[in-house]
């Protein structure tokens, strides 16, 4: 497995990670055995980066990871663990996010306890709280580094200008945003700013929440998932249009000897040496296809063929509904 570097922390990780939202019930019920099977496969295949969050399954994802580490203590030094905080329990509908120092420290301590670790390698602010200036928030995170609770920190779904403001206070190890052939907004500044600042760009949902796989979710499956049931790309008529539009992409992947999801990962990696995709899955077979894609280096001709198959703007529907847009910073 080739590597990616977090230049501001010195960490070297696999060039593809695991998006551990799939270790909760977000996309369907998941068992402890399924989680352990993916982590076993990751150890076998050299995938070292795990990216989770305290809100995934209300702590279930972190708890599964902690259980695995407890039963396989040697894996703690193998895995580079990232998690997130800053989203509230929604008990106050007027305060969806809280980036105050005391609140974040409590969330961080709870994550450490659930995973049974003394230090987290990468800690993200999951969503910005408009009540807390990013410079002040960055000072809080720098304090967590100084205390030894985290090695480095990052931000999820922030704008290029916010990244520069934070980085002026303390180096930002990573920025995480949705990025795939179906969501290319980060190309309008975030990916470039990350490259300029030496910040790793972590791409979540790199297979388009199934649209860029061999078996995209149909309407019945999507409607059974609360998030997708309200997502514009997975409601009709957009869903049928999107499945039809991605058929040539699946055919191209087969021609190249890859799964569609594997080709989506290969494309993502070809877009920059500082980009780290973190697909999620509950299937070991699917995971192996993703890893195969991470090993495949697209030629310039193949990259052009992929982007001709799914040119920028091909997708039908916004990536979020109005309610789902709460939190991410829009900048273009």
CSV table of C-alpha atoms in Angstrom, one decimal:
chain,number,residue,atom,x,y,z
A,1,UNK,CA,0.0,0.0,0.0
A,2,UNK,CA,1.4,3.4,-1.0
A,3,UNK,CA,1.4,6.2,1.6
A,4,UNK,CA,0.1,9.7,2.2
A,5,UNK,CA,1.7,12.1,4.6
A,6,UNK,CA,0.2,14.5,7.1
A,7,UNK,CA,3.0,17.0,6.8
A,8,UNK,CA,2.1,19.0,9.9
A,9,UNK,CA,2.1,16.0,12.3
A,10,UNK,CA,4.7,13.8,10.6
A,11,UNK,CA,2.2,10.8,10.3
A,12,UNK,CA,2.5,8.5,7.3
A,13,UNK,CA,-0.7,6.6,6.5
A,14,UNK,CA,-2.1,4.4,3.8
A,15,UNK,CA,-3.2,6.4,0.7
A,16,UNK,CA,-6.7,5.2,1.3
A,17,UNK,CA,-8.5,5.1,4.6
A,18,UNK,CA,-11.7,3.8,6.1
A,19,UNK,CA,-14.7,6.0,6.5
A,20,UNK,CA,-16.2,4.6,9.7
A,21,UNK,CA,-19.7,6.0,9.5
A,22,UNK,CA,-20.4,2.6,8.1
A,23,UNK,CA,-19.5,1.2,11.5
A,24,UNK,CA,-22.8,2.7,12.8
A,25,UNK,CA,-26.3,2.1,11.5
A,26,UNK,CA,-26.3,5.2,9.3
A,27,UNK,CA,-26.5,3.3,6.0
A,28,UNK,CA,-28.1,0.2,7.4
A,29,UNK,CA,-27.7,-2.1,10.4
A,30,UNK,CA,-24.1,-3.2,11.1
A,31,UNK,CA,-22.9,-5.9,13.4
A,32,UNK,CA,-19.7,-6.1,15.5
A,33,UNK,CA,-18.6,-9.1,13.4
A,34,UNK,CA,-18.9,-7.0,10.2
A,35,UNK,CA,-16.9,-4.2,11.7
A,36,UNK,CA,-14.2,-6.6,13.0
A,37,UNK,CA,-14.0,-8.3,9.6
A,38,UNK,CA,-13.3,-4.9,7.8
A,39,UNK,CA,-10.7,-4.0,10.4
A,40,UNK,CA,-9.1,-7.5,10.0
A,41,UNK,CA,-9.0,-7.0,6.2
A,42,UNK,CA,-7.5,-3.5,6.7
A,43,UNK,CA,-4.7,-5.0,8.8
A,44,UNK,CA,-4.1,-7.6,6.1
A,45,UNK,CA,-4.2,-5.1,3.2
A,46,UNK,CA,-2.2,-2.3,4.8
A,47,UNK,CA,-5.0,0.2,5.2
A,48,UNK,CA,-4.0,2.1,8.3
A,49,UNK,CA,-6.2,5.2,8.6
A,50,UNK,CA,-9.6,5.1,10.3
A,51,UNK,CA,-11.9,8.1,10.2
A,52,UNK,CA,-14.8,8.2,12.6
A,53,UNK,CA,-16.9,10.7,14.7
A,54,UNK,CA,-18.5,10.8,18.1
A,55,UNK,CA,-22.0,11.2,16.5
A,56,UNK,CA,-21.8,8.1,14.3
A,57,UNK,CA,-24.4,5.9,15.9
A,58,UNK,CA,-24.2,8.1,19.0
A,59,UNK,CA,-20.8,6.7,19.8
A,60,UNK,CA,-21.4,3.2,18.3
A,61,UNK,CA,-18.7,3.6,15.7
A,62,UNK,CA,-16.1,4.6,18.2
A,63,UNK,CA,-17.2,1.9,20.6
A,64,UNK,CA,-16.7,-0.8,17.9
A,65,UNK,CA,-13.3,0.5,17.1
A,66,UNK,CA,-12.4,0.6,20.8
A,67,UNK,CA,-13.6,-3.0,21.2
A,68,UNK,CA,-11.4,-4.1,18.3
A,69,UNK,CA,-8.4,-2.3,19.8
A,70,UNK,CA,-9.0,-3.9,23.1
A,71,UNK,CA,-9.1,-7.4,21.6
A,72,UNK,CA,-6.2,-6.7,19.2
A,73,UNK,CA,-3.9,-4.4,21.2
A,74,UNK,CA,-1.1,-4.6,18.7
A,75,UNK,CA,-3.4,-2.9,16.1
A,76,UNK,CA,-3.3,0.4,18.0
A,77,UNK,CA,0.2,1.1,16.7
A,78,UNK,CA,-0.9,0.0,13.2
A,79,UNK,CA,-4.0,2.3,12.9
A,80,UNK,CA,-3.9,6.1,12.6
A,81,UNK,CA,-7.2,7.1,14.2
A,82,UNK,CA,-9.2,10.3,13.4
A,83,UNK,CA,-12.4,11.3,15.1
A,84,UNK,CA,-14.6,14.5,15.3
A,85,UNK,CA,-16.5,16.6,17.7
A,86,UNK,CA,-18.5,19.8,17.8
A,87,UNK,CA,-22.1,18.6,16.9
A,88,UNK,CA,-24.5,18.8,19.8
A,89,UNK,CA,-27.1,16.2,20.8
A,90,UNK,CA,-29.7,18.5,19.2
A,91,UNK,CA,-31.6,18.8,22.5
A,92,UNK,CA,-31.5,22.6,21.8
A,93,UNK,CA,-32.8,23.1,18.3
A,94,UNK,CA,-31.2,26.6,18.3
A,95,UNK,CA,-27.7,25.2,19.0
A,96,UNK,CA,-26.8,22.5,16.5
A,97,UNK,CA,-23.0,23.0,17.0
A,98,UNK,CA,-20.9,23.9,19.9
A,99,UNK,CA,-17.2,24.8,19.6
A,100,UNK,CA,-16.7,26.2,23.1
A,101,UNK,CA,-13.6,24.8,24.8
A,102,UNK,CA,-15.3,23.1,27.7
A,103,UNK,CA,-17.8,21.4,25.4
A,104,UNK,CA,-15.2,20.2,23.0
A,105,UNK,CA,-13.0,18.9,25.8
A,106,UNK,CA,-15.8,16.9,27.2
A,107,UNK,CA,-16.6,15.4,23.8
A,108,UNK,CA,-12.9,14.6,23.2
A,109,UNK,CA,-12.6,12.9,26.6
A,110,UNK,CA,-15.6,10.8,25.9
A,111,UNK,CA,-14.2,9.7,22.5
A,112,UNK,CA,-10.9,8.8,24.2
A,113,UNK,CA,-12.8,6.7,26.7
A,114,UNK,CA,-15.0,4.9,24.1
A,115,UNK,CA,-12.0,3.9,22.0
A,116,UNK,CA,-9.8,3.1,25.0
A,117,UNK,CA,-6.9,5.2,23.9
A,118,UNK,CA,-4.8,7.9,25.5
A,119,UNK,CA,-4.3,10.0,22.4
A,120,UNK,CA,-6.1,10.6,19.2
A,121,UNK,CA,-4.0,11.0,16.1
A,122,UNK,CA,-6.3,13.5,14.3
A,123,UNK,CA,-9.2,15.4,15.8
A,124,UNK,CA,-11.6,17.3,13.6
A,125,UNK,CA,-14.1,20.0,14.3
A,126,UNK,CA,-17.1,18.3,12.7
A,127,UNK,CA,-19.0,21.5,12.1
A,128,UNK,CA,-18.2,25.2,12.7
A,129,UNK,CA,-20.1,27.0,15.5
A,130,UNK,CA,-20.8,30.5,14.3
A,131,UNK,CA,-20.6,31.8,17.9
A,132,UNK,CA,-16.9,30.9,18.1
A,133,UNK,CA,-14.3,32.7,15.9
A,134,UNK,CA,-12.1,30.2,14.1
A,135,UNK,CA,-9.0,31.8,15.4
A,136,UNK,CA,-10.2,31.2,19.0
A,137,UNK,CA,-11.3,27.7,18.1
A,138,UNK,CA,-7.9,27.0,16.7
A,139,UNK,CA,-6.2,28.1,19.9
A,140,UNK,CA,-8.4,25.6,21.7
A,141,UNK,CA,-7.3,22.8,19.4
A,142,UNK,CA,-3.7,23.8,19.8
A,143,UNK,CA,-4.2,23.5,23.5
A,144,UNK,CA,-5.4,19.9,23.0
A,145,UNK,CA,-2.2,19.2,21.1
A,146,UNK,CA,-0.1,20.7,23.9
A,147,UNK,CA,-1.9,18.6,26.5
A,148,UNK,CA,-1.1,15.4,24.6
A,149,UNK,CA,-4.7,14.4,24.0
A,150,UNK,CA,-4.4,14.7,20.3
A,151,UNK,CA,-1.4,14.7,17.8
A,152,UNK,CA,-3.0,17.1,15.2
A,153,UNK,CA,-6.3,18.6,14.3
A,154,UNK,CA,-8.4,19.4,11.3
A,155,UNK,CA,-11.7,20.9,10.2
A,156,UNK,CA,-14.6,19.4,8.3
A,157,UNK,CA,-16.5,21.2,5.5
A,158,UNK,CA,-14.8,24.7,5.9
A,159,UNK,CA,-14.1,27.3,3.2
A,160,UNK,CA,-10.6,28.2,1.9
A,161,UNK,CA,-10.7,31.5,3.7
A,162,UNK,CA,-11.5,29.8,7.0
A,163,UNK,CA,-8.7,27.4,6.5
A,164,UNK,CA,-6.2,30.2,5.9
A,165,UNK,CA,-7.4,32.1,9.0
A,166,UNK,CA,-7.0,28.9,11.2
A,167,UNK,CA,-3.7,28.1,9.7
A,168,UNK,CA,-2.3,31.5,10.5
A,169,UNK,CA,-2.8,30.6,14.2
A,170,UNK,CA,-1.5,27.0,14.1
A,171,UNK,CA,-0.8,24.5,11.2
A,172,UNK,CA,-4.0,22.6,10.2
A,173,UNK,CA,-3.2,19.0,9.6
A,174,UNK,CA,-6.3,18.1,7.5
A,175,UNK,CA,-9.5,19.4,6.0
A,176,UNK,CA,-12.3,17.0,5.3
A,177,UNK,CA,-15.0,17.5,2.7
A,178,UNK,CA,-17.2,15.5,0.4
A,179,UNK,CA,-15.3,14.9,-2.9
A,180,UNK,CA,-16.0,12.5,-5.7
A,181,UNK,CA,-16.9,12.5,-9.4
A,182,UNK,CA,-20.4,13.5,-8.3
A,183,UNK,CA,-19.3,16.3,-5.9
A,184,UNK,CA,-16.4,18.4,-7.2
A,185,UNK,CA,-17.0,21.7,-5.4
A,186,UNK,CA,-13.7,21.4,-3.4
A,187,UNK,CA,-11.9,22.0,-6.8
A,188,UNK,CA,-13.1,25.6,-6.5
A,189,UNK,CA,-10.5,26.4,-3.8
A,190,UNK,CA,-10.2,24.0,-0.9
A,191,UNK,CA,-8.0,21.4,-2.6
A,192,UNK,CA,-5.7,24.1,-3.9
A,193,UNK,CA,-5.5,25.9,-0.5
A,194,UNK,CA,-4.7,22.6,1.2
A,195,UNK,CA,-1.9,22.0,-1.3
A,196,UNK,CA,-0.6,25.5,-0.7
A,197,UNK,CA,-0.6,25.1,3.1
A,198,UNK,CA,0.7,21.5,3.3
A,199,UNK,CA,-2.7,20.4,4.6
A,200,UNK,CA,-4.0,16.9,3.8
A,201,UNK,CA,-7.3,16.9,2.0
A,202,UNK,CA,-9.5,14.0,3.2
A,203,UNK,CA,-12.2,13.1,0.8
A,204,UNK,CA,-15.4,11.6,2.3
A,205,UNK,CA,-18.1,9.8,0.3
A,206,UNK,CA,-15.7,9.3,-2.6
A,207,UNK,CA,-18.0,6.7,-4.2
A,208,UNK,CA,-21.0,9.1,-4.2
A,209,UNK,CA,-22.9,7.3,-1.5
A,210,UNK,CA,-23.2,4.3,-3.9
A,211,UNK,CA,-23.9,6.1,-7.2
A,212,UNK,CA,-20.3,5.4,-8.2
A,213,UNK,CA,-20.5,1.7,-7.4
A,214,UNK,CA,-21.5,-1.4,-9.4
A,215,UNK,CA,-24.7,-1.6,-7.4
A,216,UNK,CA,-26.1,1.9,-6.7
A,217,UNK,CA,-28.9,2.1,-4.2
A,218,UNK,CA,-32.3,1.8,-5.7
A,219,UNK,CA,-35.3,3.8,-4.4
A,220,UNK,CA,-36.5,1.2,-2.0
A,221,UNK,CA,-33.1,0.9,-0.4
A,222,UNK,CA,-32.6,4.6,-0.3
A,223,UNK,CA,-36.0,5.3,1.3
A,224,UNK,CA,-35.0,2.9,4.1
A,225,UNK,CA,-32.1,5.2,5.1
A,226,UNK,CA,-33.2,8.4,6.8
A,227,UNK,CA,-30.4,10.5,5.3
A,228,UNK,CA,-30.8,9.3,1.7
A,229,UNK,CA,-34.6,9.3,1.9
A,230,UNK,CA,-34.4,13.1,2.0
A,231,UNK,CA,-31.3,13.6,-0.1
A,232,UNK,CA,-32.1,15.2,-3.5
A,233,UNK,CA,-29.9,12.8,-5.4
A,234,UNK,CA,-31.7,9.8,-4.1
A,235,UNK,CA,-35.3,10.9,-4.6
A,236,UNK,CA,-37.1,10.6,-7.9
A,237,UNK,CA,-36.8,11.5,-10.7
A,238,UNK,CA,-33.1,12.3,-9.8
A,239,UNK,CA,-32.2,8.9,-8.6
A,240,UNK,CA,-33.2,7.1,-11.8
A,241,UNK,CA,-31.5,9.7,-13.9
A,242,UNK,CA,-28.3,9.4,-11.8
A,243,UNK,CA,-28.2,5.6,-12.0
A,244,UNK,CA,-28.6,5.8,-15.8
A,245,UNK,CA,-26.0,8.5,-16.1
A,246,UNK,CA,-23.4,6.4,-14.3
A,247,UNK,CA,-23.9,3.2,-16.4
A,248,UNK,CA,-21.1,4.2,-18.8
A,249,UNK,CA,-18.8,4.7,-15.8
A,250,UNK,CA,-19.5,1.2,-14.6
A,251,UNK,CA,-18.7,-0.2,-18.1
A,252,UNK,CA,-15.4,1.7,-18.2
A,253,UNK,CA,-14.4,0.3,-14.8
A,254,UNK,CA,-15.1,-3.2,-16.0
A,255,UNK,CA,-12.9,-2.5,-19.1
A,256,UNK,CA,-10.1,-1.5,-16.8
A,257,UNK,CA,-10.5,-4.6,-14.6
A,258,UNK,CA,-11.8,-2.6,-11.6
A,259,UNK,CA,-15.0,-2.3,-9.7
A,260,UNK,CA,-16.8,1.0,-10.3
A,261,UNK,CA,-16.0,2.0,-6.7
A,262,UNK,CA,-12.4,1.1,-7.2
A,263,UNK,CA,-12.2,3.3,-10.3
A,264,UNK,CA,-13.8,6.1,-8.2
A,265,UNK,CA,-11.0,5.8,-5.7
A,266,UNK,CA,-8.3,5.7,-8.4
A,267,UNK,CA,-9.8,8.9,-9.9
A,268,UNK,CA,-9.8,10.6,-6.5
A,269,UNK,CA,-6.1,9.7,-5.9
A,270,UNK,CA,-5.1,10.9,-9.3
A,271,UNK,CA,-6.4,14.4,-8.5
A,272,UNK,CA,-3.6,15.2,-6.0
A,273,UNK,CA,-0.8,13.7,-4.0
A,274,UNK,CA,-2.3,15.3,-0.8
A,275,UNK,CA,-5.7,13.8,-1.3
A,276,UNK,CA,-6.8,10.9,1.0
A,277,UNK,CA,-10.1,9.2,0.2
A,278,UNK,CA,-12.0,7.5,3.0
A,279,UNK,CA,-14.7,5.2,1.6
A,280,UNK,CA,-16.9,3.3,4.0
A,281,UNK,CA,-18.3,-0.2,3.6
A,282,UNK,CA,-19.7,-3.2,5.6
A,283,UNK,CA,-18.6,-5.7,2.9
A,284,UNK,CA,-15.1,-7.2,2.9
A,285,UNK,CA,-15.5,-8.0,-0.8
A,286,UNK,CA,-16.4,-4.4,-1.6
A,287,UNK,CA,-13.5,-3.2,0.6
A,288,UNK,CA,-11.0,-5.3,-1.4
A,289,UNK,CA,-12.3,-3.7,-4.6
A,290,UNK,CA,-11.7,-0.3,-3.1
A,291,UNK,CA,-8.2,-1.2,-2.1
A,292,UNK,CA,-7.5,-2.5,-5.7
A,293,UNK,CA,-8.6,0.9,-7.0
A,294,UNK,CA,-6.1,2.6,-4.6
A,295,UNK,CA,-3.3,0.5,-6.2
A,296,UNK,CA,-4.3,1.4,-9.7
A,297,UNK,CA,-2.5,4.4,-11.2
A,298,UNK,CA,-4.6,6.0,-13.9
A,299,UNK,CA,-2.8,7.2,-16.9
A,300,UNK,CA,-3.5,10.7,-18.3
A,301,UNK,CA,-5.5,9.0,-21.1
A,302,UNK,CA,-7.5,7.0,-18.6
A,303,UNK,CA,-8.2,10.0,-16.4
A,304,UNK,CA,-9.5,11.9,-19.4
A,305,UNK,CA,-11.7,8.9,-20.3
A,306,UNK,CA,-13.2,8.9,-16.8
A,307,UNK,CA,-14.0,12.6,-16.8
A,308,UNK,CA,-15.4,12.3,-20.3
A,309,UNK,CA,-17.8,9.6,-19.0
A,310,UNK,CA,-18.9,11.7,-16.0
A,311,UNK,CA,-18.1,15.3,-16.9
A,312,UNK,CA,-18.3,18.0,-14.2
A,313,UNK,CA,-22.0,18.8,-13.5
A,314,UNK,CA,-23.4,15.5,-14.7
A,315,UNK,CA,-25.3,14.7,-11.5
A,316,UNK,CA,-28.9,15.4,-10.9
A,317,UNK,CA,-29.9,17.1,-7.6
A,318,UNK,CA,-28.0,19.0,-4.9
A,319,UNK,CA,-25.7,17.0,-2.6
A,320,UNK,CA,-27.7,18.0,0.4
A,321,UNK,CA,-31.3,19.0,1.2
A,322,UNK,CA,-32.0,22.4,2.8
A,323,UNK,CA,-31.9,20.8,6.3
A,324,UNK,CA,-28.7,18.8,5.5
A,325,UNK,CA,-26.9,22.0,4.5
A,326,UNK,CA,-26.9,23.2,8.1
A,327,UNK,CA,-23.2,23.5,9.0
A,328,UNK,CA,-21.0,23.2,5.9
A,329,UNK,CA,-19.5,26.5,4.8
A,330,UNK,CA,-20.5,27.5,1.3
A,331,UNK,CA,-17.9,29.5,-0.5
A,332,UNK,CA,-18.6,29.2,-4.3
